[in-house]
Coordinates of C-alpha atoms in Angstrom, one line a residue:
M168 CA -9.5 3.9 9.6
K169 CA -11.2 0.9 7.9
A170 CA -10.8 -2.7 9.2
H171 CA -9.4 -3.9 5.9
Y172 CA -8.1 -2.5 2.6
Y173 CA -7.4 -4.0 -0.8
P174 CA -3.8 -3.3 -2.1
G175 CA -4.8 -0.5 -4.4
N176 CA -6.9 1.2 -1.7
L177 CA -4.2 0.8 0.9
A178 CA -1.6 2.3 -1.4
A179 CA -3.8 5.3 -2.2
E180 CA -4.6 5.7 1.5
L181 CA -0.9 5.7 2.4
L182 CA -0.3 8.6 0.0
V183 CA -3.3 10.5 1.4
R184 CA -2.5 10.0 5.1
W185 CA 1.2 10.8 4.9
P186 CA 1.6 13.5 2.2
G187 CA 5.0 14.5 3.6
A188 CA 6.3 11.0 2.9
A189 CA 4.9 10.9 -0.7
G190 CA 8.3 12.0 -2.1
S191 CA 10.0 9.0 -0.4
L192 CA 7.4 6.4 -1.4
P193 CA 7.4 4.7 -4.8
P194 CA 4.7 5.7 -7.4
L195 CA 1.2 4.4 -6.7
A196 CA 1.4 1.4 -9.1
E197 CA 4.7 0.2 -7.7
L198 CA 3.4 0.7 -4.1
E199 CA 0.3 -1.3 -4.9
H200 CA 2.3 -4.1 -6.4
F201 CA 4.6 -4.2 -3.4
I202 CA 1.7 -4.4 -1.0
S203 CA 0.0 -7.1 -3.1
V204 CA 3.2 -9.2 -3.2
A205 CA 3.7 -8.8 0.6
Y206 CA 0.1 -9.8 1.2
Q207 CA 0.4 -12.9 -1.0
A208 CA 3.6 -13.9 0.7
S209 CA 2.0 -13.6 4.1
L210 CA -0.6 -16.2 3.1
L211 CA 2.3 -18.8 2.8
F212 CA 2.8 -18.9 6.5

């Protein structure tokens, strides 16, 4: 596993690494947006 990922890469990697959970995860664009917002929020602290 890489040391860091950009939101889009992380979202795609999640779908690849856990294909069984793909049905319970949101679509790629929504997952990428969620990860991006969570990352931005983490910078506030």
